[in-house]
Amino acid sequence: MKWCVIFFILVIIFSASNMFAQDALKKQFAFAKNLYASENYYDAITELKRLLFFDTYSQYTFEIYELMGKSYKMGGKFSDAILTFTDAELNAKTIQQIYQAKIEIIRANILRRTTDRALQLLDELANDKKFTSKANEINYWRGWALMFADKWDEAAKSFAKIDSCKQLQNLAEKVHKDKYSEVFSNLISHFIPGAGQIYTGNYFSGFLSLGWNVLWGYVTINSFAANRIFDGLVELNLLWLRFYNGNIQNAQNFAKEKNLIITNKALNYLQFDFYGQKP
Amino acid sequence: MKKTIFLILCYCSILIAQSVDQQNEVNLFSPPNIKKFADYLFCSHDYLRAALEYQRYLSTNHNDTVSYKTAIAYSKIGNYSKAAKLFASIDHQSHLFPDAQLEYYKALFQDEDYFGLRNDFINVDLSNQFVLSPRDKKLFYFSYLFTNDKLPSENKFLSHFEGTDFQRVKDFYSWKEAPPYKSSLVAGILSAIIPGLGKFYVNEYSDGVFAFLAAAALGYLSYTDFKAEHNFRGWVFGGLAAGFYAGNIYGSIAAAQIYNVKIQFDFVNSLKVFLNAKNYFIPEINFCR
């Protein structure tokens, strides 16, 4: 009887200490979450690493990697975030956790601008029968990946597949409509110097370019007409062709600049004024 | 009955051992756990976090190995001044002192504090605190290759190097003694005599050919235009030719200066690569076996 009492006391001590250990890990996780919530990402990662080190029974492994990945992401360390989310995926215990980790990897890839990889992962998810119920979410992130890949028309199509995404669909359609065609700008500058600049709204630069080309064209042709072949060749190479080529390049650069302004405006809106889910 | 008691006792002792172990594990911030965690971070190359954890440990405990590892961690993340300070704080009695001393010199070296390094060496040598081995003196001599101070004599310099290092260090020494710099004055004069020749002198052949052709073509155009009494065009091309000519002289002087900076940069780079490959002549202690 005496031995039984001792035995039970020891069992209670053991269980209590086990509970304390559990409690310490739980507290540590809450501490790390607090640090993350207060935007102390570096410290949050340190505390999560500590928890990971002492969590010998791997009770929190998925949650640790997930939060650590988010901390890296918030700190702008997208490659580290992707590696950590991959660890989370490897330690996932449920299908939902695998899906969660994959989506986080996709979101980090979008922010890292490795949109090709994000789209590849989205295709894998879409083709996986386990995730057929997640079609809307997959299309949503595909839309974001396409916007970051500067494929606004395709992004609009992806958002159109989701009923509740009219706002993003309209935005993507508008950006696509507003953007200038770099190819067209380049092409018309070949035929009429300055036309590409005028197409992108840079009228002064367009007319100036036209003026220079007319002037040096006239001087060059005049030289050839007067049989001053060497003069003509030098004027053609050093002056006329220089301005002609410069005009083509300039037209394309203007289109690029204008497009950058349009897309940056849209991305700025998404960053600061859009209240839905973001990568 | 006795057998049952014995079994219960065995089980109880296992439980007690587990309980004690878990009690220790519970406090994640106890000094032994901080050290354990810091060691883990150190071995996973997360040096900044490791250094901070080691320092947390050192705030309540004294341990030379931990101080040494903290300094190594700081050195790995490029905080050489802090590393040097910590290496210098290792006690003379510690078995790590000789290595810490070398690491201290390495940290000063990496911090580019060559004068501090040499002063310290000379002071230690004079004070006879401990005997500097030829290996220790390698860094001392090597520091001269990074500064513009007068080099020690070749024999004295090279006497500390042997084997495969010897020839390499000898090449470095020769380079430093007579660097193959190009004179910017010569480059300018050459370009003034024949446009583009200065560029050839600094090994920029294509630039040299282009400069020669451009100046010659524009000069010729100016000449023929003046000859044909197209004075306006003659002045335009003459002005352009003069601009090219002057620009070429200036460009050749600049190219010589850039050339010198480049070879100096390459020299310092190759010194650093050599030193890194040799780990600054210091044996590395592996704490993560």
Coordinates of C-alpha atoms in Angstrom, one line a residue:
Chain A
M1 CA 0.0 0.0 0.0
K2 CA 2.8 2.3 1.0
W3 CA 4.6 1.7 -2.3
C4 CA 1.4 2.3 -4.3
V5 CA 1.1 5.7 -2.7
I6 CA 4.7 6.6 -3.5
F7 CA 4.1 5.4 -7.0
F8 CA 1.0 7.6 -7.5
I9 CA 2.8 10.6 -6.1
L10 CA 5.6 10.2 -8.6
V11 CA 3.2 9.8 -11.4
I12 CA 1.5 13.0 -10.4
I13 CA 4.9 14.8 -10.2
F14 CA 5.8 13.5 -13.7
S15 CA 2.5 14.5 -15.2
A16 CA 2.7 18.0 -13.6
S17 CA 6.2 18.6 -14.9
N18 CA 5.1 17.4 -18.3
M19 CA 2.3 19.9 -18.2
F20 CA 4.7 22.7 -17.2
A21 CA 6.8 21.9 -20.2
Q22 CA 3.7 22.0 -22.4
D23 CA 2.7 25.3 -20.8
A24 CA 6.2 26.8 -21.4
L25 CA 6.1 26.0 -25.1
K26 CA 2.6 27.4 -25.3
K27 CA 3.7 30.6 -23.6
Q28 CA 6.7 30.8 -25.8
F29 CA 4.5 30.5 -28.9
A30 CA 2.2 33.2 -27.6
F31 CA 5.3 35.4 -26.9
A32 CA 6.5 34.9 -30.5
K33 CA 3.0 35.7 -31.8
N34 CA 3.0 38.9 -29.7
L35 CA 6.3 39.9 -31.1
Y36 CA 5.0 39.3 -34.6
A37 CA 1.8 41.3 -33.9
S38 CA 3.9 44.2 -32.6
E39 CA 6.0 44.1 -35.8
N40 CA 9.2 42.9 -34.1
Y41 CA 9.9 40.5 -36.8
Y42 CA 13.6 39.8 -36.1
D43 CA 12.8 39.0 -32.4
A44 CA 9.8 37.0 -33.4
I45 CA 12.0 34.8 -35.6
T46 CA 14.5 34.4 -32.8
E47 CA 11.8 33.3 -30.4
L48 CA 10.3 31.0 -32.9
K49 CA 13.7 29.4 -33.5
R50 CA 14.0 29.0 -29.8
L51 CA 10.6 27.3 -29.6
L52 CA 11.5 25.1 -32.6
F53 CA 14.7 24.0 -30.8
F54 CA 13.0 23.1 -27.6
D55 CA 9.9 21.6 -29.1
T56 CA 11.3 18.2 -29.1
Y57 CA 8.0 16.5 -29.8
S58 CA 7.4 18.7 -32.8
Q59 CA 4.0 19.8 -31.6
Y60 CA 4.3 23.3 -33.0
T61 CA 6.5 22.7 -36.0
F62 CA 4.0 23.7 -38.7
E63 CA 2.8 26.8 -36.8
I64 CA 6.4 27.8 -36.1
Y65 CA 7.5 27.6 -39.7
E66 CA 4.4 29.3 -40.9
L67 CA 4.8 32.3 -38.5
M68 CA 8.5 32.4 -39.1
G69 CA 7.9 32.5 -42.9
K70 CA 5.4 35.4 -42.4
S71 CA 7.9 37.2 -40.3
Y72 CA 10.6 36.9 -43.0
K73 CA 8.0 38.0 -45.5
M74 CA 7.1 41.1 -43.5
G75 CA 10.8 41.9 -43.1
G76 CA 11.1 41.8 -46.9
K77 CA 13.2 38.6 -46.9
F78 CA 11.1 36.8 -49.5
S79 CA 13.6 34.1 -50.4
D80 CA 14.0 33.1 -46.7
A81 CA 10.2 33.3 -46.4
I82 CA 9.8 30.8 -49.3
L83 CA 12.3 28.4 -47.8
T84 CA 10.6 28.6 -44.4
F85 CA 7.1 28.1 -45.9
T86 CA 8.5 25.0 -47.7
D87 CA 9.6 23.7 -44.3
A88 CA 6.1 24.4 -43.1
E89 CA 4.7 22.4 -46.1
L90 CA 7.0 19.5 -45.3
N91 CA 5.9 19.5 -41.7
A92 CA 2.2 19.9 -42.5
K93 CA -0.1 17.4 -40.8
T94 CA -3.3 18.0 -42.8
I95 CA -4.3 18.7 -46.4
Q96 CA -5.5 22.2 -45.2
Q97 CA -2.0 22.9 -43.8
I98 CA -0.4 21.8 -47.0
Y99 CA -2.7 24.1 -49.0
Q100 CA -2.0 27.0 -46.6
A101 CA 1.8 26.6 -46.9
K102 CA 1.6 26.4 -50.7
I103 CA -0.5 29.5 -50.9
E104 CA 2.0 31.3 -48.7
I105 CA 4.8 30.2 -51.0
I106 CA 2.8 31.6 -53.9
R107 CA 2.2 34.9 -52.2
A108 CA 5.9 35.3 -51.3
N109 CA 6.8 34.5 -54.9
I110 CA 4.4 37.2 -56.1
L111 CA 6.1 39.7 -53.8
R112 CA 9.5 38.5 -54.9
R113 CA 8.4 39.1 -58.5
T114 CA 9.2 35.5 -59.4
T115 CA 5.7 35.4 -60.9
D116 CA 6.5 32.6 -63.3
R117 CA 7.1 30.3 -60.3
A118 CA 4.0 31.6 -58.6
L119 CA 1.9 30.8 -61.7
Q120 CA 3.6 27.3 -62.1
L121 CA 2.6 26.5 -58.4
L122 CA -0.9 27.8 -59.0
D123 CA -1.2 25.5 -62.1
E124 CA -0.1 22.6 -59.9
L125 CA -2.7 23.5 -57.3
A126 CA -5.4 23.9 -59.9
N127 CA -4.6 20.5 -61.4
D128 CA -4.6 18.8 -58.0
K129 CA -8.0 17.1 -57.3
K130 CA -7.5 17.6 -53.6
F131 CA -8.0 21.3 -54.0
T132 CA -10.9 21.6 -56.5
S133 CA -13.0 23.3 -53.8
K134 CA -10.3 26.1 -53.7
A135 CA -10.8 27.2 -57.3
N136 CA -11.8 30.7 -56.4
E137 CA -8.9 31.3 -54.2
I138 CA -6.5 29.9 -56.8
N139 CA -7.9 32.2 -59.4
Y140 CA -7.7 35.1 -57.0
W141 CA -3.9 34.6 -56.5
R142 CA -3.4 33.9 -60.2
G143 CA -4.9 37.3 -60.8
W144 CA -2.5 38.9 -58.4
A145 CA 0.4 37.0 -59.9
L146 CA -0.6 38.1 -63.4
M147 CA -0.9 41.7 -62.3
F148 CA 2.6 41.6 -60.8
A149 CA 3.8 40.0 -64.1
D150 CA 2.4 43.0 -65.9
K151 CA -0.2 40.9 -67.7
W152 CA -3.2 42.9 -66.8
D153 CA -5.6 41.6 -69.5
E154 CA -5.0 38.0 -68.3
A155 CA -5.3 39.1 -64.7
A156 CA -8.7 40.6 -65.5
K157 CA -9.8 37.3 -67.1
S158 CA -8.7 35.4 -63.9
F159 CA -10.6 37.8 -61.6
A160 CA -13.7 37.5 -63.9
K161 CA -14.0 33.9 -62.9
I162 CA -14.7 35.0 -59.3
D163 CA -18.1 36.6 -58.6
S164 CA -16.9 38.8 -55.8
C165 CA -13.8 40.2 -57.6
K166 CA -15.4 42.9 -59.7
Q167 CA -13.2 45.7 -58.2
L168 CA -10.0 44.0 -59.1
Q169 CA -11.3 42.9 -62.5
N170 CA -12.3 46.5 -63.3
L171 CA -8.9 47.8 -62.2
A172 CA -7.0 45.2 -64.3
E173 CA -9.2 46.0 -67.3
K174 CA -8.7 49.7 -66.9
V175 CA -4.9 49.4 -66.6
H176 CA -4.8 47.2 -69.7
K177 CA -6.9 49.7 -71.6
D178 CA -4.8 52.7 -70.5
K179 CA -1.4 51.2 -71.3
Y180 CA 0.4 52.3 -74.4
S181 CA 1.7 49.7 -77.0
E182 CA 5.5 49.8 -77.0
V183 CA 5.5 47.9 -80.3
F184 CA 3.1 50.4 -82.0
S185 CA 5.1 53.3 -80.7
N186 CA 8.3 51.8 -82.0
L187 CA 6.7 51.0 -85.4
I188 CA 5.2 54.4 -86.2
S189 CA 8.5 56.1 -85.3
H190 CA 10.1 54.1 -88.1
F191 CA 7.7 55.6 -90.7
I192 CA 7.2 59.1 -89.3
P193 CA 10.0 60.3 -86.9
G194 CA 8.4 61.8 -83.8
A195 CA 5.0 60.0 -84.2
G196 CA 5.8 57.6 -81.4
Q197 CA 6.4 60.4 -79.0
I198 CA 3.2 62.2 -80.1
Y199 CA 1.3 58.9 -79.6
T200 CA 2.5 58.8 -76.0
G201 CA 1.5 62.4 -75.4
N202 CA 5.0 63.9 -75.6
Y203 CA 4.1 66.5 -78.3
F204 CA 7.1 68.8 -77.8
S205 CA 9.6 65.9 -78.0
G206 CA 7.8 64.5 -81.0
F207 CA 7.9 67.7 -83.1
L208 CA 11.5 68.4 -82.0
S209 CA 12.4 64.9 -83.2
L210 CA 10.6 65.4 -86.5
G211 CA 12.4 68.8 -86.9
W212 CA 15.9 67.3 -86.4
N213 CA 15.2 64.5 -88.8
V214 CA 13.9 66.8 -91.5
L215 CA 16.9 69.2 -91.1
W216 CA 19.6 66.5 -91.2
G217 CA 17.7 64.6 -93.9
Y218 CA 17.7 67.7 -96.0
V219 CA 21.4 68.4 -95.4
T220 CA 22.3 64.8 -96.2
I221 CA 20.2 64.6 -99.4
N222 CA 21.6 68.0 -100.4
S223 CA 25.2 66.8 -100.1
F224 CA 24.5 63.6 -102.1
A225 CA 22.6 65.7 -104.8
A226 CA 25.7 68.0 -105.0
N227 CA 27.9 64.9 -105.5
R228 CA 29.6 65.5 -102.1
I229 CA 29.5 61.8 -101.4
F230 CA 31.9 61.8 -98.4
D231 CA 30.1 64.7 -96.8
G232 CA 26.8 63.0 -97.4
L233 CA 28.0 59.7 -95.8
V234 CA 29.4 61.5 -92.7
E235 CA 26.2 63.6 -92.3
L236 CA 24.1 60.5 -92.8
N237 CA 26.0 58.4 -90.2
L238 CA 26.9 61.0 -87.7
L239 CA 23.8 63.2 -87.8
W240 CA 20.7 61.9 -89.6
L241 CA 20.9 58.2 -88.6
R242 CA 21.8 59.2 -85.1
F243 CA 18.7 61.3 -84.7
Y244 CA 16.6 58.8 -86.6
N245 CA 17.6 55.9 -84.3
G246 CA 17.4 58.1 -81.2
N247 CA 13.8 59.0 -82.2
I248 CA 12.9 55.3 -82.3
Q249 CA 14.5 54.5 -79.0
N250 CA 13.0 57.6 -77.5
A251 CA 9.5 56.7 -78.6
Q252 CA 9.8 53.2 -77.0
N253 CA 11.3 54.6 -73.8
F254 CA 8.4 57.1 -73.5
A255 CA 5.9 54.3 -73.9
K256 CA 7.7 52.3 -71.3
E257 CA 7.8 55.2 -68.9
K258 CA 4.1 56.0 -69.4
N259 CA 3.2 52.4 -68.8
L260 CA 5.3 52.3 -65.7
I261 CA 3.5 55.4 -64.4
I262 CA 0.1 53.7 -65.1
T263 CA 1.0 50.4 -63.5
N264 CA 2.7 52.0 -60.5
K265 CA -0.4 54.1 -59.9
A266 CA -2.5 50.9 -60.0
L267 CA 0.0 49.0 -57.7
N268 CA 0.0 52.0 -55.4
Y269 CA -3.8 51.8 -55.2
L270 CA -3.6 48.1 -54.4
Q271 CA -1.0 48.7 -51.7
F272 CA -2.6 51.6 -49.9
D273 CA -6.3 51.8 -50.8
F274 CA -7.3 48.2 -51.5
Y275 CA -8.8 46.5 -48.4
G276 CA -9.1 42.9 -49.7
Q277 CA -6.5 40.1 -49.3
K278 CA -3.0 41.0 -50.6
P279 CA 0.1 38.9 -51.2
Chain B
M1 CA 6.4 -9.1 -3.5
K2 CA 10.1 -8.1 -3.6
K3 CA 10.1 -8.3 -7.3
T4 CA 7.1 -6.0 -7.6
I5 CA 8.8 -3.4 -5.2
F6 CA 11.9 -3.6 -7.3
L7 CA 10.0 -3.0 -10.5
I8 CA 8.1 -0.1 -9.0
L9 CA 11.4 1.4 -7.8
C10 CA 12.9 1.1 -11.3
Y11 CA 9.9 2.8 -12.8
C12 CA 10.0 5.5 -10.2
S13 CA 13.6 6.3 -10.8
I14 CA 12.9 6.6 -14.6
L15 CA 10.0 8.9 -13.8
I16 CA 12.2 11.0 -11.5
A17 CA 14.9 11.3 -14.1
Q18 CA 12.4 12.4 -16.7
S19 CA 10.8 14.9 -14.4
V20 CA 14.1 16.5 -13.5
D21 CA 15.1 16.6 -17.1
Q22 CA 11.8 18.2 -18.1
Q23 CA 12.0 20.7 -15.2
N24 CA 15.2 21.9 -16.7
E25 CA 13.7 22.1 -20.2
V26 CA 10.7 24.1 -18.9
N27 CA 12.6 27.4 -18.5
L28 CA 13.7 28.2 -22.0
F29 CA 15.6 31.2 -20.7
S30 CA 17.7 29.5 -18.1
P31 CA 21.5 30.0 -18.8
P32 CA 22.1 26.4 -19.8
N33 CA 19.2 26.6 -22.2
I34 CA 20.3 29.9 -23.6
K35 CA 23.7 28.4 -24.2
K36 CA 22.3 25.3 -25.9
F37 CA 20.1 27.5 -28.1
A38 CA 23.0 29.8 -29.0
D39 CA 25.2 26.8 -29.9
Y40 CA 22.4 25.6 -32.2
L41 CA 22.2 29.0 -33.8
F42 CA 26.0 29.2 -34.1
C43 CA 26.1 25.8 -35.9
S44 CA 23.3 26.8 -38.2
H45 CA 25.4 29.8 -39.2
D46 CA 22.8 32.3 -37.8
Y47 CA 25.7 34.3 -36.3
L48 CA 23.9 37.5 -35.3
R49 CA 21.3 35.7 -33.3
A50 CA 24.0 33.4 -31.9
A51 CA 26.1 36.3 -30.8
L52 CA 23.1 38.0 -29.1
E53 CA 22.2 34.8 -27.3
Y54 CA 25.8 34.2 -26.2
Q55 CA 25.9 37.7 -24.8
R56 CA 22.7 37.1 -22.9
Y57 CA 24.4 34.1 -21.4
L58 CA 27.6 36.0 -20.7
S59 CA 25.6 38.7 -18.8
T60 CA 25.1 36.1 -16.0
N61 CA 28.0 33.7 -16.5
H62 CA 31.7 33.7 -17.3
N63 CA 32.9 31.3 -19.9
D64 CA 36.0 31.8 -22.1
T65 CA 34.7 29.4 -24.8
V66 CA 31.4 31.3 -25.0
S67 CA 33.3 34.6 -25.2
Y68 CA 35.5 33.2 -28.0
K69 CA 32.4 31.9 -29.9
T70 CA 30.7 35.2 -29.5
A71 CA 33.7 36.9 -31.0
I72 CA 33.8 34.4 -33.9
A73 CA 30.1 35.0 -34.5
Y74 CA 30.7 38.8 -34.7
S75 CA 33.6 38.3 -36.9
K76 CA 31.5 36.1 -39.3
I77 CA 28.9 38.9 -39.6
G78 CA 31.6 41.5 -40.3
N79 CA 31.4 43.3 -37.0
Y80 CA 35.2 43.2 -36.7
S81 CA 35.7 45.9 -34.1
K82 CA 33.3 44.1 -31.7
A83 CA 35.0 40.8 -32.5
A84 CA 38.5 42.3 -31.8
K85 CA 37.3 43.7 -28.4
L86 CA 35.9 40.3 -27.4
F87 CA 39.0 38.3 -28.5
A88 CA 41.2 40.8 -26.6
S89 CA 39.1 40.1 -23.5
I90 CA 40.0 36.4 -23.4
D91 CA 42.0 35.7 -20.3
H92 CA 45.8 35.0 -20.6
Q93 CA 45.3 31.8 -18.6
S94 CA 42.7 30.4 -20.9
H95 CA 43.7 27.5 -23.2
L96 CA 42.0 29.5 -26.0
F97 CA 44.3 32.5 -25.5
P98 CA 46.8 31.8 -28.3
D99 CA 44.0 31.2 -30.8
A100 CA 42.1 34.3 -29.5
Q101 CA 45.3 36.4 -30.0
L102 CA 45.5 35.3 -33.6
E103 CA 41.8 35.9 -34.2
Y104 CA 42.3 39.3 -32.6
Y105 CA 44.9 40.2 -35.2
K106 CA 42.7 38.7 -37.9
A107 CA 39.8 40.9 -36.7
L108 CA 42.0 44.0 -36.7
F109 CA 43.2 43.0 -40.2
Q110 CA 39.7 42.6 -41.5
D111 CA 38.8 45.9 -39.9
E112 CA 41.6 47.3 -42.0
D113 CA 43.3 48.6 -38.8
Y114 CA 46.8 47.8 -40.0
F115 CA 48.5 50.4 -37.8
G116 CA 46.7 49.1 -34.7
L117 CA 47.7 45.6 -35.6
R118 CA 51.4 46.5 -36.1
N119 CA 51.5 48.5 -32.9
D120 CA 49.9 45.7 -30.9
F121 CA 52.4 43.2 -32.4
I122 CA 55.4 45.4 -31.5
N123 CA 54.1 46.0 -28.0
V124 CA 53.5 42.3 -27.4
D125 CA 57.0 41.5 -28.9
L126 CA 58.6 44.1 -26.6
S127 CA 56.7 43.2 -23.5
N128 CA 57.6 39.5 -23.8
Q129 CA 54.2 38.5 -22.5
F130 CA 54.5 35.5 -24.7
V131 CA 56.6 34.5 -27.6
L132 CA 55.3 35.2 -31.1
S133 CA 55.8 32.3 -33.5
P134 CA 56.8 32.8 -37.2
R135 CA 53.1 31.9 -38.0
D136 CA 51.9 34.7 -35.8
K137 CA 54.2 37.2 -37.6
K138 CA 52.8 36.4 -41.0
L139 CA 49.8 38.7 -40.6
F140 CA 52.1 41.4 -39.3
Y141 CA 54.2 41.4 -42.4
F142 CA 51.3 40.9 -44.7
S143 CA 49.7 44.1 -43.4
Y144 CA 52.5 46.1 -45.2
L145 CA 51.1 44.9 -48.6
F146 CA 47.9 46.8 -47.8
T147 CA 49.4 50.2 -46.9
N148 CA 51.8 52.6 -48.5
D149 CA 54.3 52.3 -45.7
K150 CA 57.9 51.4 -46.5
L151 CA 58.2 47.6 -46.9
P152 CA 60.5 45.6 -44.7
S153 CA 63.5 44.1 -46.6
E154 CA 62.6 41.2 -48.9
N155 CA 64.6 38.7 -46.9
K156 CA 63.0 39.6 -43.7
F157 CA 59.6 39.7 -45.2
L158 CA 59.8 36.3 -47.0
S159 CA 61.6 34.5 -44.2
H160 CA 58.2 33.8 -42.5
F161 CA 56.7 32.0 -45.5
E162 CA 57.6 28.7 -46.9
G163 CA 56.4 25.9 -49.3
T164 CA 53.7 26.8 -51.9
D165 CA 53.0 30.1 -50.1
F166 CA 56.6 31.4 -50.7
Q167 CA 56.4 32.0 -54.4
R168 CA 53.0 33.6 -54.2
V169 CA 54.0 35.9 -51.4
K170 CA 57.2 36.8 -53.3
D171 CA 55.0 37.8 -56.3
F172 CA 52.9 40.0 -54.1
Y173 CA 56.0 41.5 -52.6
S174 CA 57.5 42.3 -56.0
W175 CA 54.2 43.8 -57.2
K176 CA 54.0 46.0 -54.1
E177 CA 57.6 47.1 -54.5
A178 CA 57.3 48.1 -58.1
P179 CA 53.6 48.3 -59.1
P180 CA 53.1 48.2 -62.9
Y181 CA 51.3 51.6 -63.0
K182 CA 50.9 53.6 -66.1
S183 CA 51.9 57.3 -66.1
S184 CA 48.9 59.6 -66.8
L185 CA 51.4 62.2 -68.1
V186 CA 52.9 59.8 -70.7
A187 CA 49.3 58.8 -71.7
G188 CA 48.4 62.5 -72.2
I189 CA 51.6 63.4 -74.2
L190 CA 51.2 60.3 -76.4
S191 CA 47.6 61.3 -77.2
A192 CA 48.7 64.8 -78.0
I193 CA 51.3 63.6 -80.5
I194 CA 49.0 61.0 -82.2
P195 CA 45.3 60.9 -81.1
G196 CA 44.5 57.5 -79.6
L197 CA 48.1 56.5 -78.9
G198 CA 47.6 57.3 -75.2
K199 CA 44.7 54.8 -75.2
F200 CA 46.9 52.2 -76.7
Y201 CA 49.4 52.8 -74.0
V202 CA 46.8 51.9 -71.3
N203 CA 45.7 48.9 -73.3
E204 CA 42.4 50.3 -74.6
Y205 CA 43.0 49.4 -78.2
S206 CA 39.5 49.8 -79.6
D207 CA 39.1 53.2 -78.0
G208 CA 42.5 54.2 -79.4
V209 CA 41.5 53.2 -83.0
F210 CA 38.1 55.0 -82.7
A211 CA 39.7 58.2 -81.3
F212 CA 42.3 58.2 -84.1
L213 CA 39.7 57.7 -86.8
A214 CA 37.2 60.2 -85.5
A215 CA 39.8 62.9 -85.1
A216 CA 41.3 62.2 -88.5
A217 CA 38.0 62.0 -90.3
L218 CA 36.7 65.3 -88.7
G219 CA 40.0 67.0 -89.4
Y220 CA 40.0 65.9 -93.0
L221 CA 36.4 67.0 -93.4
S222 CA 37.2 70.4 -92.0
Y223 CA 40.3 70.7 -94.3
T224 CA 38.3 69.8 -97.5
D225 CA 35.5 72.1 -96.5
F226 CA 37.8 75.1 -96.0
K227 CA 39.5 74.2 -99.3
A228 CA 36.2 74.2 -101.1
E229 CA 35.4 77.5 -99.4
H230 CA 32.5 76.0 -97.4
N231 CA 33.8 78.0 -94.4
F232 CA 30.8 77.4 -92.1
R233 CA 31.0 73.6 -92.5
G234 CA 34.8 73.9 -92.2
W235 CA 34.4 75.6 -88.8
V236 CA 31.8 73.1 -87.6
F237 CA 34.0 70.1 -88.4
G238 CA 37.1 71.9 -87.3
G239 CA 35.5 72.6 -83.9
L240 CA 34.3 69.0 -83.7
A241 CA 37.8 67.7 -84.6
A242 CA 39.4 70.0 -81.9
G243 CA 36.9 68.8 -79.4
F244 CA 37.7 65.1 -80.2
Y245 CA 41.4 65.9 -80.0
A246 CA 41.2 67.6 -76.6
G247 CA 38.7 65.0 -75.3
N248 CA 41.0 62.2 -76.4
I249 CA 44.0 63.7 -74.4
Y250 CA 41.8 64.1 -71.3
G251 CA 40.3 60.6 -71.9
S252 CA 43.8 59.1 -72.1
I253 CA 44.9 60.8 -68.8
A254 CA 41.7 59.6 -67.1
A255 CA 42.1 56.1 -68.6
A256 CA 45.6 55.8 -67.1
Q257 CA 44.3 56.8 -63.7
I258 CA 41.4 54.3 -64.0
Y259 CA 43.9 51.6 -65.1
N260 CA 46.0 52.3 -62.0
V261 CA 43.0 52.1 -59.7
K262 CA 41.9 48.9 -61.4
I263 CA 45.2 47.1 -61.0
Q264 CA 45.5 48.3 -57.4
F265 CA 42.0 47.0 -56.8
D266 CA 42.8 43.7 -58.4
F267 CA 46.0 43.4 -56.3
V268 CA 44.1 44.0 -53.0
N269 CA 41.4 41.6 -54.1
S270 CA 43.9 38.8 -54.9
L271 CA 45.6 39.5 -51.5
K272 CA 42.2 39.1 -49.8
V273 CA 41.4 35.9 -51.8
F274 CA 44.8 34.5 -50.8
L275 CA 44.3 35.4 -47.2
N276 CA 40.8 34.0 -47.1
A277 CA 41.9 30.7 -48.6
K278 CA 44.6 30.5 -45.9
N279 CA 42.2 31.6 -43.2
Y280 CA 44.6 34.4 -42.4
F281 CA 47.2 31.8 -41.4
I282 CA 45.0 30.7 -38.4
P283 CA 43.9 27.1 -37.7
E284 CA 40.1 27.0 -37.5
I285 CA 38.5 25.4 -34.5
N286 CA 35.4 23.4 -35.4
F287 CA 32.8 23.9 -32.6
C288 CA 30.1 22.1 -34.5
R289 CA 31.3 18.6 -34.8

